[in-house]
XYZ file of C-alpha atoms in Angstrom:
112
model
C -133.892 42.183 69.802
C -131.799 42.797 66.884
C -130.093 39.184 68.348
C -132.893 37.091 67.957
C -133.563 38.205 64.488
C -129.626 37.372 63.667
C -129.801 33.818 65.732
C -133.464 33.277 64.183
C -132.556 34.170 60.735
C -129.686 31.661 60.536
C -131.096 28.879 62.096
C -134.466 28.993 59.804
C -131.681 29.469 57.009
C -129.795 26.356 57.975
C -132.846 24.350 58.557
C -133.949 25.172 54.946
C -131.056 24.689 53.359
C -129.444 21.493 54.700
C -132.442 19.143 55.678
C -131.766 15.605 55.099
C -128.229 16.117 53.240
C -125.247 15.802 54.702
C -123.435 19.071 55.315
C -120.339 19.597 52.966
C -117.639 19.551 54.136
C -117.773 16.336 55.505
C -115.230 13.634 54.547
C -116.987 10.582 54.200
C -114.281 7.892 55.715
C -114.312 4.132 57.069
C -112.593 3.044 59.943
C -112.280 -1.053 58.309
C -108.775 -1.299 56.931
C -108.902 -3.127 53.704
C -107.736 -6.508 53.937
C -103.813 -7.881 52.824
C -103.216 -9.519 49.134
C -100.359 -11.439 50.330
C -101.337 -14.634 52.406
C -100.371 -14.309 55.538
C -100.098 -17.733 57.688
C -99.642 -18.171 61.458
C -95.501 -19.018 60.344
C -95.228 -15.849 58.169
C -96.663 -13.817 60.887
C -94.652 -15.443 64.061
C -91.165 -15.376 61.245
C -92.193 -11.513 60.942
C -92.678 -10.846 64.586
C -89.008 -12.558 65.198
C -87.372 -12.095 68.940
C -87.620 -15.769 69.041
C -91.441 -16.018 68.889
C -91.103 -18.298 65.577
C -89.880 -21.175 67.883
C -93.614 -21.753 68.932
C -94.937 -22.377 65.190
C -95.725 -26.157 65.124
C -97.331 -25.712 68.898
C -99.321 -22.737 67.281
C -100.314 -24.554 64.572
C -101.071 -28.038 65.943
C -103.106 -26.310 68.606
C -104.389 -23.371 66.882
C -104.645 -24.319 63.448
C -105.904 -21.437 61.924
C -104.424 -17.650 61.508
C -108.017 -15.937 61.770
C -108.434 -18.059 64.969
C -104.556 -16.995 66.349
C -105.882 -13.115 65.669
C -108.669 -13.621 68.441
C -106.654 -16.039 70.769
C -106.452 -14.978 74.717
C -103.574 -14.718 76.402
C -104.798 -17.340 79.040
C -104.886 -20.029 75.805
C -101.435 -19.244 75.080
C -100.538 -19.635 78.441
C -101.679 -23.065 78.768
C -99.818 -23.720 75.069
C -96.314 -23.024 77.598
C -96.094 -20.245 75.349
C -93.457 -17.875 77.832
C -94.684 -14.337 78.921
C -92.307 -12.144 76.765
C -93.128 -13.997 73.967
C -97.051 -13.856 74.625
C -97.054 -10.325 74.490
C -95.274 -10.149 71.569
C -97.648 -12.046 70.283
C -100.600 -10.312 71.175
C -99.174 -6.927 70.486
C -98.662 -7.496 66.832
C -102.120 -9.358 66.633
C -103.957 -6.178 67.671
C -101.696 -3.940 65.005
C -102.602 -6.568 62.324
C -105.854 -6.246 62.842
C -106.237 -2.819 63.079
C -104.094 -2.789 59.555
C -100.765 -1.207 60.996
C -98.355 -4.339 60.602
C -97.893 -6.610 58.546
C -94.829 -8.987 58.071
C -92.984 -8.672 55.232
C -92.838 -10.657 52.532
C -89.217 -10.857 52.099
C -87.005 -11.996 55.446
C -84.884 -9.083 56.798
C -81.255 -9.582 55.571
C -78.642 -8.678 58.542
């Protein structure tokens, strides 16, 4: 008994208390990543990828044209580019991390 007055007591509490707000406590948060200031082109991007993928930039852009367009491109349209395997999943790996915000080629080329 003295259990169902506990259980009954918070729940009418929490119901009273809370309705309609969000509890605190709560981080508010967006999963979007904001988008890049710098520019980035489909010859910055295949430069920044390297590993010999920035051999393919005219055919990319001749074909392609666009860099919004080369972030939703299939693999099977790369394969009919004669774009070879290694370097379409190169290519497709650091599409999905620039999209989801966690690369992005540098603005600078990497001195050796």
């Amino acid at each position: 008994m003295a259990w169902r007055q506990i259980l009954f007591s918070n729940t009418t509490r929490l119901l009273s208390s809370s309705s309609n707000s969000v509890p605190s406590g709560f981080a508010s948060f967006s999963s979007k990543s904001n988008p890049y200031l710098v520019k980035v082109g489909i010859p910055e991007f295949l430069n920044g990828v390297g590993k010999g993928v920035e051999t393919h930039v005219e055919k990319l852009e001749s074909e392609i044209g666009d860099f919004s367009k080369l972030l939703v491109t299939r693999t099977l349209k790369l394969k009919k580019l004669g774009i070879p395997c290694k370097h379409r999943k190169l290519i497709l790996k650091y599409t999905h991390k620039y999209r989801l915000g966690l690369w992005r080629p540098r603005a600078e080329p990497v001195k050796a």
